mmCIF file of C-alpha atoms in Angstrom:
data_model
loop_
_atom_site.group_PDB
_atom_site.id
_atom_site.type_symbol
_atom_site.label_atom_id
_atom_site.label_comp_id
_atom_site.label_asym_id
_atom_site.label_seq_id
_atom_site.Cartn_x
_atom_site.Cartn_y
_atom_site.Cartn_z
ATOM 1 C CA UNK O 1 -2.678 -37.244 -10.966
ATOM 2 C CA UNK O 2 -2.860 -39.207 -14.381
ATOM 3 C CA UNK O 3 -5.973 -41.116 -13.092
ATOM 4 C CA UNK O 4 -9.948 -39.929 -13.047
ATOM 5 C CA UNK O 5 -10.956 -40.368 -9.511
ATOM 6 C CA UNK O 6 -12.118 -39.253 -6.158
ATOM 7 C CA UNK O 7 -8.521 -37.989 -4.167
ATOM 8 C CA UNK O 8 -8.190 -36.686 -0.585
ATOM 9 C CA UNK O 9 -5.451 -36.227 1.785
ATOM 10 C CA UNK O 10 -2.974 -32.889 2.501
ATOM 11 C CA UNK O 11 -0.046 -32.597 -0.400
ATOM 12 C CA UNK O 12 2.570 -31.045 1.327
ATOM 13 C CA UNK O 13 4.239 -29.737 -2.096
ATOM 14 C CA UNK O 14 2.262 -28.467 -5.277
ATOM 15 C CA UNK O 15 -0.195 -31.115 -7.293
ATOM 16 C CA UNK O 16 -0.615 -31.649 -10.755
ATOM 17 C CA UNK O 17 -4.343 -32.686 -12.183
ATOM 18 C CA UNK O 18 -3.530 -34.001 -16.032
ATOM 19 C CA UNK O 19 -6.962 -35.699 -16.074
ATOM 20 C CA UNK O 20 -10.539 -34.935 -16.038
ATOM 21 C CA UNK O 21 -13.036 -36.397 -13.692
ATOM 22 C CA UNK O 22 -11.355 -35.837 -10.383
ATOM 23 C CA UNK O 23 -12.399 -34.502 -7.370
ATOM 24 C CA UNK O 24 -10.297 -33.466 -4.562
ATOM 25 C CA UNK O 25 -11.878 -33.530 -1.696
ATOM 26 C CA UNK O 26 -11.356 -32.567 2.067
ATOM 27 C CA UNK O 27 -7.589 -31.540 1.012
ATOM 28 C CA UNK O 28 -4.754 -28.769 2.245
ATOM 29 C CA UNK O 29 -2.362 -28.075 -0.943
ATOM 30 C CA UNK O 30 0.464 -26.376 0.608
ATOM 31 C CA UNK O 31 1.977 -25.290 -2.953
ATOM 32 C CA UNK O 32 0.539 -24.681 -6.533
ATOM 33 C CA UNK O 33 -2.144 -26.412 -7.759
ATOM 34 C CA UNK O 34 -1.924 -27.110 -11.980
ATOM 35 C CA UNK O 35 -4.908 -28.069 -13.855
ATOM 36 C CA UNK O 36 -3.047 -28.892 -16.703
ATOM 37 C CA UNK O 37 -4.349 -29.549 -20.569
ATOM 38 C CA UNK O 38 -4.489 -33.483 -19.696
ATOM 39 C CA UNK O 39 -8.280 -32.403 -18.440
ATOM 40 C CA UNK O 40 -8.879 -31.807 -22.035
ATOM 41 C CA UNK O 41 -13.086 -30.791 -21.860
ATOM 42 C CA UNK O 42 -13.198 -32.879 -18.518
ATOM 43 C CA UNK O 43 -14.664 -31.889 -14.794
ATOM 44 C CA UNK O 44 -12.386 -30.905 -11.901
ATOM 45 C CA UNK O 45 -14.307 -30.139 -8.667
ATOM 46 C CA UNK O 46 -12.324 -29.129 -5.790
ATOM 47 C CA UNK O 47 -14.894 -29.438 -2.771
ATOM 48 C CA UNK O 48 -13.810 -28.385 1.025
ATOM 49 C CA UNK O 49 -10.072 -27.918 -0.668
ATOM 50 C CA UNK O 50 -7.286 -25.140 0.801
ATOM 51 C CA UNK O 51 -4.686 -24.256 -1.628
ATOM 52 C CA UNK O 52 -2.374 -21.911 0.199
ATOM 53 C CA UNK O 53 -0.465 -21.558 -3.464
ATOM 54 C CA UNK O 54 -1.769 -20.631 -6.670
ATOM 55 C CA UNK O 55 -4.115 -22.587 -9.184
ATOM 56 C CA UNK O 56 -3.102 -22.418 -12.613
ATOM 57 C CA UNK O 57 -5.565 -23.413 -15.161
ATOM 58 C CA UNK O 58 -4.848 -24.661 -18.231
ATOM 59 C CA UNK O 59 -7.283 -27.511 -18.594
ATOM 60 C CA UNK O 60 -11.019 -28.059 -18.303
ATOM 61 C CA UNK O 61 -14.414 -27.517 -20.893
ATOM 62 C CA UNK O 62 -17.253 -25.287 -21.012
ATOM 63 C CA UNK O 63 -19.289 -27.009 -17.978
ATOM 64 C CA UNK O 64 -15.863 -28.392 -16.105
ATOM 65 C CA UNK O 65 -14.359 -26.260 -13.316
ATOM 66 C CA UNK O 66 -16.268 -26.175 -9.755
ATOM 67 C CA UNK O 67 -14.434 -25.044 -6.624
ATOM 68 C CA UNK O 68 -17.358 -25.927 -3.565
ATOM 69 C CA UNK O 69 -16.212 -24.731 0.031
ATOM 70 C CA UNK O 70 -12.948 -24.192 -1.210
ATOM 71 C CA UNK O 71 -10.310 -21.346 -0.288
ATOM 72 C CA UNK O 72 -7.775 -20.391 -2.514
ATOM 73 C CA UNK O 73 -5.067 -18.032 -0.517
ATOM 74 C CA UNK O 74 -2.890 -16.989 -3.596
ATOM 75 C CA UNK O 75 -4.051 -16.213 -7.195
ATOM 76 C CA UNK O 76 -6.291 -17.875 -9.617
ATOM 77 C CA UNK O 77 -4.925 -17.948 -12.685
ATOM 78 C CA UNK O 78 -6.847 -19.045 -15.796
ATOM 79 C CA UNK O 79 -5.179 -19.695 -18.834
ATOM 80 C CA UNK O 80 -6.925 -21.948 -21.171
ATOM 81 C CA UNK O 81 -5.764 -22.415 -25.093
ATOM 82 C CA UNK O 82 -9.122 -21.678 -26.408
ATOM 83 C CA UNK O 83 -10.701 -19.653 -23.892
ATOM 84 C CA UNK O 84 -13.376 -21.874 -23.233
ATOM 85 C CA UNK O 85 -13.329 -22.806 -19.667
ATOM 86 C CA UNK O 86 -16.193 -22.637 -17.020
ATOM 87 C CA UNK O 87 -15.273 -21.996 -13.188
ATOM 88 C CA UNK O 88 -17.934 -22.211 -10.722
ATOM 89 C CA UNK O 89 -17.563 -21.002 -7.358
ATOM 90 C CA UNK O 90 -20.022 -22.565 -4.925
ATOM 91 C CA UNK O 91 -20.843 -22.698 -1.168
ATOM 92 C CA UNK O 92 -18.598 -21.155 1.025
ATOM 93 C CA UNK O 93 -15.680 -20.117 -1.352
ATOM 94 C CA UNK O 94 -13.327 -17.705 -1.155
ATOM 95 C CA UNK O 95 -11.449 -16.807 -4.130
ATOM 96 C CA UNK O 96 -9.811 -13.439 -3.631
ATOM 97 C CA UNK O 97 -8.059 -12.289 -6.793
ATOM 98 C CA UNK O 98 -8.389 -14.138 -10.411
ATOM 99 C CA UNK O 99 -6.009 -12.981 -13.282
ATOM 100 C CA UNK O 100 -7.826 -13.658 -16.371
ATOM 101 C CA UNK O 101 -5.209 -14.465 -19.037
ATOM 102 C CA UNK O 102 -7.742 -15.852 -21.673
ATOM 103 C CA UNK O 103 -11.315 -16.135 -22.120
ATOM 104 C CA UNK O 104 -13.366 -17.517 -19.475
ATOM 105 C CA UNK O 105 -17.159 -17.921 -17.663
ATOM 106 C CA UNK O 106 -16.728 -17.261 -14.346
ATOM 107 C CA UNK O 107 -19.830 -18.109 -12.412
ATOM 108 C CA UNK O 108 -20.838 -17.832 -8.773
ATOM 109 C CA UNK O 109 -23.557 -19.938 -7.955
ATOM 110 C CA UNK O 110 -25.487 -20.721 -4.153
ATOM 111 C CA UNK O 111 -22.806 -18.967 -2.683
ATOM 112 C CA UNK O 112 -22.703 -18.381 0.969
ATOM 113 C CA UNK O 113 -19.400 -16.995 1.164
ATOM 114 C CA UNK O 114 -17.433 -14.030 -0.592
ATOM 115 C CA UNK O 115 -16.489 -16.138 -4.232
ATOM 116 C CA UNK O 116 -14.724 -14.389 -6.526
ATOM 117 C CA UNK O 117 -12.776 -11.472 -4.992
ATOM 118 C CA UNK O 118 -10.794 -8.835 -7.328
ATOM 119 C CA UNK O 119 -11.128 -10.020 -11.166
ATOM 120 C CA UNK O 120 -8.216 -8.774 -13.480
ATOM 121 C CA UNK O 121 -8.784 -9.322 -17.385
ATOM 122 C CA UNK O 122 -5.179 -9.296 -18.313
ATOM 123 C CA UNK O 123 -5.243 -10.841 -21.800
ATOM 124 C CA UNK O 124 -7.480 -12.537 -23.945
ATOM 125 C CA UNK O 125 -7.014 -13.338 -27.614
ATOM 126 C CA UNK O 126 -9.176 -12.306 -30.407
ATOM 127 C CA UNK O 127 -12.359 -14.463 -30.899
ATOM 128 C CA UNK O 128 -12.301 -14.910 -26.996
ATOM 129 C CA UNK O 129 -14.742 -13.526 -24.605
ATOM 130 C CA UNK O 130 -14.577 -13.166 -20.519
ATOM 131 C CA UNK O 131 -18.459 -14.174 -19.077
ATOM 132 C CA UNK O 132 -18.974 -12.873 -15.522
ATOM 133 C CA UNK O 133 -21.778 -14.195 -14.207
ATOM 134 C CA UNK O 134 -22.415 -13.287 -10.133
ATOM 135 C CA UNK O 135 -22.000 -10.300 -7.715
ATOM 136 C CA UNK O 136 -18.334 -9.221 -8.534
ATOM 137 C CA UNK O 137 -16.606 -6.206 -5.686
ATOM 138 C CA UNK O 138 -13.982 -5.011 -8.372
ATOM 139 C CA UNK O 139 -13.054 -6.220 -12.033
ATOM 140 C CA UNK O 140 -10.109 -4.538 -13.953
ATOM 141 C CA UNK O 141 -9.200 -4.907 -17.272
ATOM 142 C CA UNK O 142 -5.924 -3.974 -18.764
ATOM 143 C CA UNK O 143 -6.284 -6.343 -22.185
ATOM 144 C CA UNK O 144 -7.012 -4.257 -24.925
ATOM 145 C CA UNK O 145 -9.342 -4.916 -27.305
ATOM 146 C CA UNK O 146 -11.051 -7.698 -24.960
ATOM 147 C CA UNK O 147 -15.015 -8.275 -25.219
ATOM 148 C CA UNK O 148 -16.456 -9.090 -21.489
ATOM 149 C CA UNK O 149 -20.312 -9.669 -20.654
ATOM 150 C CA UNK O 150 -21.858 -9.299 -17.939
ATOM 151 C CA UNK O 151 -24.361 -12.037 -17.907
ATOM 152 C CA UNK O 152 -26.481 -12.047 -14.396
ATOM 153 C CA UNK O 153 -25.271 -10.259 -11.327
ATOM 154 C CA UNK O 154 -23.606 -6.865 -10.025
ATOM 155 C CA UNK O 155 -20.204 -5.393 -10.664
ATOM 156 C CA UNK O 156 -19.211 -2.848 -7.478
ATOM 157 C CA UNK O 157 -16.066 -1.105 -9.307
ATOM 158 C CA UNK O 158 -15.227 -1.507 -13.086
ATOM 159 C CA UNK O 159 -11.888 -0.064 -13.968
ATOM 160 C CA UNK O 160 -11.124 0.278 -17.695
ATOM 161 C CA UNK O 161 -7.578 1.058 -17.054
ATOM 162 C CA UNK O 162 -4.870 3.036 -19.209
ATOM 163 C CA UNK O 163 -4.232 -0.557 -21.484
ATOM 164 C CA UNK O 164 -7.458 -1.588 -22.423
ATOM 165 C CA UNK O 165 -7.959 0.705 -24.905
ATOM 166 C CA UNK O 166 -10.653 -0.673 -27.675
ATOM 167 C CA UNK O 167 -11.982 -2.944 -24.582
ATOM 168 C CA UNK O 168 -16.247 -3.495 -24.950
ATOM 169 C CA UNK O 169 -17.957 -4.907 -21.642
ATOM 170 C CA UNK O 170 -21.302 -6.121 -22.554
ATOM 171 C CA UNK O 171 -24.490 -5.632 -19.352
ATOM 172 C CA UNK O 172 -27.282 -7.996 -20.427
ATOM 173 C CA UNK O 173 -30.935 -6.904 -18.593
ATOM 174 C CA UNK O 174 -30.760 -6.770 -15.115
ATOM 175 C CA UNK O 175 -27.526 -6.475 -14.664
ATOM 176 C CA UNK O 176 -25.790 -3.451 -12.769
ATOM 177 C CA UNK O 177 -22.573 -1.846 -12.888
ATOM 178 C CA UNK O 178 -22.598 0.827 -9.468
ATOM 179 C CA UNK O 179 -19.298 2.442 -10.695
ATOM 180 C CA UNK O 180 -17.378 2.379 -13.849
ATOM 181 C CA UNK O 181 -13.609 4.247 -14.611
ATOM 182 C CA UNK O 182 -12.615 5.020 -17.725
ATOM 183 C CA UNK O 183 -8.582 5.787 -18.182
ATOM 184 C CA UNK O 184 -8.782 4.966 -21.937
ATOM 185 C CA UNK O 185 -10.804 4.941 -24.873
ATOM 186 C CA UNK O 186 -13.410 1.820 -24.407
ATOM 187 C CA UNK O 187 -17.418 0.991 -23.915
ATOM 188 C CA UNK O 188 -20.136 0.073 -22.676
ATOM 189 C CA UNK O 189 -22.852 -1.988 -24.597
ATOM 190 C CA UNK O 190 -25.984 -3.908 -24.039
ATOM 191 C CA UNK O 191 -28.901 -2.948 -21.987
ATOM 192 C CA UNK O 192 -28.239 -3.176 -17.939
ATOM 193 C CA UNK O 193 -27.360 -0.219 -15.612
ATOM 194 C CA UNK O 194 -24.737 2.152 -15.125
ATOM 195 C CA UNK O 195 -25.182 3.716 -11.562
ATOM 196 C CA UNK O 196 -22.228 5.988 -12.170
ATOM 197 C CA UNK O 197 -19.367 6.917 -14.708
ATOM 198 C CA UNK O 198 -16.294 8.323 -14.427
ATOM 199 C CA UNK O 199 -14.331 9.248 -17.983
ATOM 200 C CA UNK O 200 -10.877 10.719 -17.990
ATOM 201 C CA UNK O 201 -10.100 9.705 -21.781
ATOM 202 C CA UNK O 202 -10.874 10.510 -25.061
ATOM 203 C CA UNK O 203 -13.399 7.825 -27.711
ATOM 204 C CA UNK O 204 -15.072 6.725 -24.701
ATOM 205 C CA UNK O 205 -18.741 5.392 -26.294
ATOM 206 C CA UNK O 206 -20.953 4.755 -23.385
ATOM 207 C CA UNK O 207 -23.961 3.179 -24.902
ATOM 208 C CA UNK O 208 -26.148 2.978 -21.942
ATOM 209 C CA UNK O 209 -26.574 6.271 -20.445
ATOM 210 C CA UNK O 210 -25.530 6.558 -16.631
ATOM 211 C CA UNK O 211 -27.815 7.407 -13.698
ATOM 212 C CA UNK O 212 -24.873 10.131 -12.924
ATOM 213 C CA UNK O 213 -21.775 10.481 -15.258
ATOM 214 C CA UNK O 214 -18.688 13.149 -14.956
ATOM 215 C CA UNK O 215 -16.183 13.742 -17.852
ATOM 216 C CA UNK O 216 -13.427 15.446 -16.827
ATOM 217 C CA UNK O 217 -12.189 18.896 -18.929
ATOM 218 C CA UNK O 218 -10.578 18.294 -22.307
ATOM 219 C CA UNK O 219 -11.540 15.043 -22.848
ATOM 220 C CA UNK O 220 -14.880 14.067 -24.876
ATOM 221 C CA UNK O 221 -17.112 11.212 -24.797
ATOM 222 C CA UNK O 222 -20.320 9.996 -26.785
ATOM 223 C CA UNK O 223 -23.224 9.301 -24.003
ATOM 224 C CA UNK O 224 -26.484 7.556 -25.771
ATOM 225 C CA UNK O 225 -25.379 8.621 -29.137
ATOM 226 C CA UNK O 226 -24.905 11.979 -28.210
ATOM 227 C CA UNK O 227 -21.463 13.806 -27.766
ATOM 228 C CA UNK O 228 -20.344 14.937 -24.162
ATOM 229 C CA UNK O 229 -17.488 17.577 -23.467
ATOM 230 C CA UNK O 230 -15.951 17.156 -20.404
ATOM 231 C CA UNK O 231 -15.731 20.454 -17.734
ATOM 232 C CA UNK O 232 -15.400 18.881 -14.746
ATOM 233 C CA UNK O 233 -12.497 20.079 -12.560
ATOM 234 C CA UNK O 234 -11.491 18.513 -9.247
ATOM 235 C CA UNK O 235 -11.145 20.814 -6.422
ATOM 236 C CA UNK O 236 -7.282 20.721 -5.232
ATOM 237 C CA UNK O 237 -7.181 18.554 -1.989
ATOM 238 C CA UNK O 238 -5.781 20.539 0.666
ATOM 239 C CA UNK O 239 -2.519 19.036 1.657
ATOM 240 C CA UNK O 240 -2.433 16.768 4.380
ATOM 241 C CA UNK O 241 -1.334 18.387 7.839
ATOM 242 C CA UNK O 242 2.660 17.935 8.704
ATOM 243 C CA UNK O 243 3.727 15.254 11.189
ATOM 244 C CA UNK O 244 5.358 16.761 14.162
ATOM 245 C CA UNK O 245 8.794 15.929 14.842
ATOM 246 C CA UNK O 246 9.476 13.674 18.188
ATOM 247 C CA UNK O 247 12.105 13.626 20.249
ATOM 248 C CA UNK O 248 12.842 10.737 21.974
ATOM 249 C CA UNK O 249 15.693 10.623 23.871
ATOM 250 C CA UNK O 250 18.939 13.372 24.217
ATOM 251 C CA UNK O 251 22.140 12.279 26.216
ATOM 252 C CA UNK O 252 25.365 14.449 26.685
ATOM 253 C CA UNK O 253 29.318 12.345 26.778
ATOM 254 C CA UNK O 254 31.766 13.224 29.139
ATOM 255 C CA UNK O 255 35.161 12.243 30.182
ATOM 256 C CA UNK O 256 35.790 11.977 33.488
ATOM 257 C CA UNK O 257 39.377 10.792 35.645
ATOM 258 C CA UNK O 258 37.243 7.446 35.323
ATOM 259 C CA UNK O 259 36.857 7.795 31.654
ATOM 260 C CA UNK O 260 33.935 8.281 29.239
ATOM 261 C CA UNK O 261 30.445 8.181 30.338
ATOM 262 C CA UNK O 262 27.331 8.910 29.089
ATOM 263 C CA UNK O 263 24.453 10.567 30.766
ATOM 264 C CA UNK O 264 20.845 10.525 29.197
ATOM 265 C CA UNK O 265 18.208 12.289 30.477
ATOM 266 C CA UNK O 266 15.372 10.935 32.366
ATOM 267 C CA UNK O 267 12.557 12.223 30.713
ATOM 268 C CA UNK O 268 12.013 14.659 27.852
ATOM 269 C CA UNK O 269 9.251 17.097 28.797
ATOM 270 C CA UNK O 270 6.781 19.475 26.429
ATOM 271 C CA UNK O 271 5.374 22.667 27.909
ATOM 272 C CA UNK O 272 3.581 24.840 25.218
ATOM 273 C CA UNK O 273 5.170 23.080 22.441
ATOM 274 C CA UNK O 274 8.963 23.211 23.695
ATOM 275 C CA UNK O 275 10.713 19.436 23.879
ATOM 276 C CA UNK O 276 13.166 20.524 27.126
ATOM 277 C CA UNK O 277 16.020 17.512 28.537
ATOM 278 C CA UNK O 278 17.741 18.628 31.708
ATOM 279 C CA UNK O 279 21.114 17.729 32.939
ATOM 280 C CA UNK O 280 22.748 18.367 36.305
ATOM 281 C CA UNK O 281 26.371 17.819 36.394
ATOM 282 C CA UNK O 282 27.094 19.723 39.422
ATOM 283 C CA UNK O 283 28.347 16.357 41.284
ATOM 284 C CA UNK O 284 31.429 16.398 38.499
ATOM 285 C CA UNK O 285 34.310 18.443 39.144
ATOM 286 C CA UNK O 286 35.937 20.988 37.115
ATOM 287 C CA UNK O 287 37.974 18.638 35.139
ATOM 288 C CA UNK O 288 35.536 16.759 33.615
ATOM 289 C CA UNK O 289 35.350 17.463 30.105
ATOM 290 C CA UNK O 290 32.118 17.638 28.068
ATOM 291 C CA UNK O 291 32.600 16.280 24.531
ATOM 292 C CA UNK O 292 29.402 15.627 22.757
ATOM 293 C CA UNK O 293 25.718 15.111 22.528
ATOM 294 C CA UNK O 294 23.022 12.722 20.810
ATOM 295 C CA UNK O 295 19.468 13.205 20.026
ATOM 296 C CA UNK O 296 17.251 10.383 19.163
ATOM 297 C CA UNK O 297 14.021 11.380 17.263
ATOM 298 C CA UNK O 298 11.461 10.418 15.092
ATOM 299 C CA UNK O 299 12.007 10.742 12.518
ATOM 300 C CA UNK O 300 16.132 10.032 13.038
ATOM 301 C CA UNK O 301 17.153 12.141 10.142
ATOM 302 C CA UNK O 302 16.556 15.478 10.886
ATOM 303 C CA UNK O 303 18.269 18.605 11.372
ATOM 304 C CA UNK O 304 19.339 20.536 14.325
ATOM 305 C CA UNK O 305 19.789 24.302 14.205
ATOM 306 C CA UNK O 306 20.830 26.219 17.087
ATOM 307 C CA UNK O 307 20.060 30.017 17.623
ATOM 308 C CA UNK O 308 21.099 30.584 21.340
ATOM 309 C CA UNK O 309 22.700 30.315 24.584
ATOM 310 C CA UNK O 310 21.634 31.142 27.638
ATOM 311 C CA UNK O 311 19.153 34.007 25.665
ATOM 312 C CA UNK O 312 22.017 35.185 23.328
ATOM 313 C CA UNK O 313 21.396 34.918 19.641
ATOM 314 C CA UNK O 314 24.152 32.911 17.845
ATOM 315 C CA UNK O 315 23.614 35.188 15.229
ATOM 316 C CA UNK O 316 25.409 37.658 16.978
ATOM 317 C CA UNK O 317 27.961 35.291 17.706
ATOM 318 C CA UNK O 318 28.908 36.165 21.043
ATOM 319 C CA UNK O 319 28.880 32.977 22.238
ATOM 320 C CA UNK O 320 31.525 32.298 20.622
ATOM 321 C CA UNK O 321 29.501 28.767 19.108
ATOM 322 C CA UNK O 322 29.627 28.540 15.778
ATOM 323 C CA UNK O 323 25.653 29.192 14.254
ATOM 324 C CA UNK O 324 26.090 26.213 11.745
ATOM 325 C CA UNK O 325 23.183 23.817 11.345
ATOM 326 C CA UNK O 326 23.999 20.515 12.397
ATOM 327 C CA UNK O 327 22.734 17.546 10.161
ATOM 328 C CA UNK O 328 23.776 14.584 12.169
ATOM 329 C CA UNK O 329 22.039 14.802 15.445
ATOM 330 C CA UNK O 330 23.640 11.562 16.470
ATOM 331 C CA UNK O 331 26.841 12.837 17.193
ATOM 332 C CA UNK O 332 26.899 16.512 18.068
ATOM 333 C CA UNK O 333 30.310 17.012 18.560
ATOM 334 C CA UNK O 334 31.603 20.162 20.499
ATOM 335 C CA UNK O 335 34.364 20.525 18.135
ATOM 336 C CA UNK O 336 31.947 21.272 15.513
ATOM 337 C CA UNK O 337 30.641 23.532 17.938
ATOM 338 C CA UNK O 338 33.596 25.625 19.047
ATOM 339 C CA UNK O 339 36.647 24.153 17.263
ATOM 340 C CA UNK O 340 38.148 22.204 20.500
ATOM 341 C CA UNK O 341 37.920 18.813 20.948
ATOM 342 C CA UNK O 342 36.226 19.026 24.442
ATOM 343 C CA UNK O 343 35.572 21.999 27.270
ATOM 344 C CA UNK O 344 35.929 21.114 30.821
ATOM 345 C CA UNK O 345 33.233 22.110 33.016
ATOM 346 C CA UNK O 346 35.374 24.516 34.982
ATOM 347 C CA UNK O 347 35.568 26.828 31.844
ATOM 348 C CA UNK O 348 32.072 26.635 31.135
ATOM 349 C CA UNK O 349 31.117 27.385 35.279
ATOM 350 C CA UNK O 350 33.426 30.226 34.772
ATOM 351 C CA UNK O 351 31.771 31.600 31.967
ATOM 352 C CA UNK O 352 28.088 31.354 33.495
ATOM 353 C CA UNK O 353 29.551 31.851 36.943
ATOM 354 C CA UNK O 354 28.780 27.821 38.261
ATOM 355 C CA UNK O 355 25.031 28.522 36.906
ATOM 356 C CA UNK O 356 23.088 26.946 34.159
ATOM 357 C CA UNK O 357 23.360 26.761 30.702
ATOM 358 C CA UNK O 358 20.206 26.489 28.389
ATOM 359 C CA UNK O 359 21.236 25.599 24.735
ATOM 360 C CA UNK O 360 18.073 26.345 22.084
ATOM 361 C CA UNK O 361 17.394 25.742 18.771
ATOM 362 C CA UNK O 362 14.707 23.699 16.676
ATOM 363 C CA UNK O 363 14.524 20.410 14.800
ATOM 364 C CA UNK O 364 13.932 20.895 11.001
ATOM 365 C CA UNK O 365 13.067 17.999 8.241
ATOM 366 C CA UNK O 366 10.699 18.419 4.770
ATOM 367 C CA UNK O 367 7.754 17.823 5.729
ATOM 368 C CA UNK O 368 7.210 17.961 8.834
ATOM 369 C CA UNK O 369 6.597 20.522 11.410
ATOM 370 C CA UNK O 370 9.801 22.681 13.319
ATOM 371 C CA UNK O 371 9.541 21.456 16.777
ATOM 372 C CA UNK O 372 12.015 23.996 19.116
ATOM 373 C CA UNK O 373 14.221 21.816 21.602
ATOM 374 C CA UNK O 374 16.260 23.448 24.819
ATOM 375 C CA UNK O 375 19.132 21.414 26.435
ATOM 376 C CA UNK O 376 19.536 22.416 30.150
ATOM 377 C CA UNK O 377 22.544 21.795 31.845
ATOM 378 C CA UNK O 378 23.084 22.289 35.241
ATOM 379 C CA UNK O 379 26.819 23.190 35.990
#
C-alpha cells in the first residue's frame, strides 16, 4: 500500500504499509504484516485487524502506531531506525509477545482485553530508550546496556537476564514492579516499588529498596546505597518420584505343522505390584516348537533381566538358561536363552512333567522404577 487511506478486506498473503495515514480496518492478514520506513513520522491504526503472521515495524513517529481490537497471533517486532516509535494497544487487543529490537513507547490505553503479552528488550542502540507505559505480565531484557522506564502501570515479572549486563530500568511514582530477577550486573532507578528482588549476580545497584529482597551466597549487591552480601542458600529439591515402568502387552512365537503363529496374551494383570501374562498351550502338541517372545512397554526401551524358573535362581544356573540381561525386549529369542534355535514343547513338558512353567525377572531402565514381570505358560 503506496497510498494514505482507509483499506479493508482479508489479504490472503503478507501486506506491505509504505505510507502513513492508513487504517486497516475489519481485515484477516493471513501472512506478515510490514510497516515499512515509507510511514516516515505518519499514523498506522489497525482497528478490528487479525494478523495470523508477524508485524514488523520499521516505520511510524512518536504519536503513530495504534492497534484497536486487533489480534496479532505471531510476534511483534519493532524495529525502528531511530527508536522513536509509539504503539498503542487499545480495546480488546491481544498482543502476546513483542521483541523490542530498538527503542520504543509501548502504551496500553482503555484496554479491555489482555494488550501487550510477554515484552523482550532484545537490542536497542545507544541514545535509545524502551517506554512501557501499562500493566505488563512479563518483560525480559537481554540488550545490554539498554535504559527502559517504566512510565505508568505494573510490571508482574522483570527478568534482567545473563546479557543485559549494564541494563538501567527506570520506575517513575506509582509505578510497581511485583518481582524483579537479576542474572547479571544491572539496576534499578527512579522512585516506584519493588515488591520483591531476586539477585544472583555480582554490581547489582538496586536504588529503590525492595519490600523483600534475597541475594544469593557469594554474590554482593548495593541496596539503597548500602552494600548487601548474599547468604541465601536454596534448599535442594527433593528429586521427583520415578515413573513406574508399564507393561503393555507380552506375546510368545511358535511354529507349528501349520507354521508360525503368534499368541498374545489377553490381559496383563498386577497383584501386589507383579505385571503376570499367562499362556496355555496345552491344545498344541509336542512338536510345536517355541521360538521367541515380545514385550511391549512403556517406556519401549527397557531392559529385561531374568532371575528364575519355576522358583530356581538362574544364578545357580540349573536351569540350564543362560542369566544374561536381555536389552531388546522386542525379540526375546530362545537362542539367546539356551543356545538352540527353538525347544519343542514336548522337551519342555518333559522337563516340568506336562505342568507349568513360570519365567520371572524384572524390567529395569534409568530412571524409573524396577517393576518384576512373570510369564506363565501352561504346557
Amino acid at each position: 500500500m503506496n497510498n494514505s487511506g482507509e483499506y479493508s478486506g482479508d489479504i490472503s498473503e503478507n501486506l506491505l504499509v509504505n505510507t502513513g495515514d492508513v487504517t486497516l480496518k475489519g481485515m484477516t492478514v493471513k501472512g506478515t504484516l510490514y510497516l515499512a520506513e515509507g510511514i516516515g513520522d505518519g499514523n498506522v491504526t489497525l482497528d478490528n485487524v487479525t494478523v495470523h503472521g508477524d508485524i514488523l515495524v520499521y516505520g511510524g513517529g512518536e504519536n503513530s502506531i495504534k492497534l484497536k481490537d486487533t489480534v496479532v497471533d505471531g510476534n511483534l517486532y519493532v524495529l525502528k531506525y531511530d527508536g522513536k516509535v509509539r504503539i498503542v494497544a487499545a480495546g480488546n487487543t491481544v498482543v502476546n509477545n513483542t521483541q523490542v529490537l530498538s527503542g520504543v513507547n509501548l502504551e496500553e490505553k482503555d484496554l479491555t482485553s489482555e494488550g501487550f503479552g510477554k515484552v523482550e528488550v532484545i537490542s536497542a542502540d545507544p541514545g535509545e530508550e524502551v517506554v512501557l507505559d501499562g500493566d505488563f505480565d512479563e518483560v525480559s531484557v537481554t540488550a545490554s546496556g539498554s535504559k527502559l522506564k517504566l512510565k505508568n502501570g505494573t510490571i508482574g515479572t522483570l527478568n534482567m537476564e545473563n546479557d543485559a549486563t549494564g541494563s538501567v530500568i527506570e520506575l517513575d511514582e506509582g509505578t510497581v514492579v511485583n518481582t524483579v530477577l537479576f542474572d547479571t550486573a544491572a539496576g534499578i532507578s527512579g522512585n516506584g516499588t519493588v515488591k520483591n528482588a531476586v539477585v544472583k549476580a555480582d554490581h547489582v545497584i538496586l536504588d529503590i529498596v525492595p519490600e523483600n529482597f534475597t541475594v544469593y551466597k557469594g554474590f554482593t549487591a548495593r541496596v539503597g546505597g548500602n552494600e548487601v552480601v548474599g547468604d541465601y542458600v536454596p534448599e535442594s529439591e527433593p528429586a521427583p518420584a520415578p515413573v513406574a515402568i508399564v507393561p503393555k502387552s507380552v506375546s510368545v512365537t511358535i511354529k507349528t505343522g501349520e507354521g508360525f503363529k503368534t499368541l498374545t496374551a489377553e490381559n496383563i494383570t498386577k497383584k501386589n505390584g507383579l505385571y503376570v501374562a499367562e499362556f496355555s498351550l496345552k491344545s498344541y502338541d509336542d512338536n510345536t516348537q517355541l521360538f521367541s517372545a515380545k514385550i511391549e512397554a512403556e517406556p519401549q526401551d527397557v531392559v529385561l533381566t531374568l532371575t528364575a524358573v519355576n522358583g530356581i535362581s538362574l544364578s545357580t544356573n540349573g536351569t540350564g538358561v543362560n542369566a544374561e540381561i536381555i536389552e531388546n525386549v522386542s525379540d526375546i529369542t530362545v537362542k539367546s536363552l539356551i543356545g538352540a534355535e527353538s525347544v519343542s514343547l514336548g522337551t519342555i513338558r518333559s522337563l516340568v512333567g506336562g505342568g507349568v512353567v513360570y519365567i520371572d525377572g524384572y524390567l529395569k531402565k534409568d530412571g524409573y522404577t524396577d517393576v518384576p514381570v512373570r510369564l506363565i505358560l501352561a504346557v
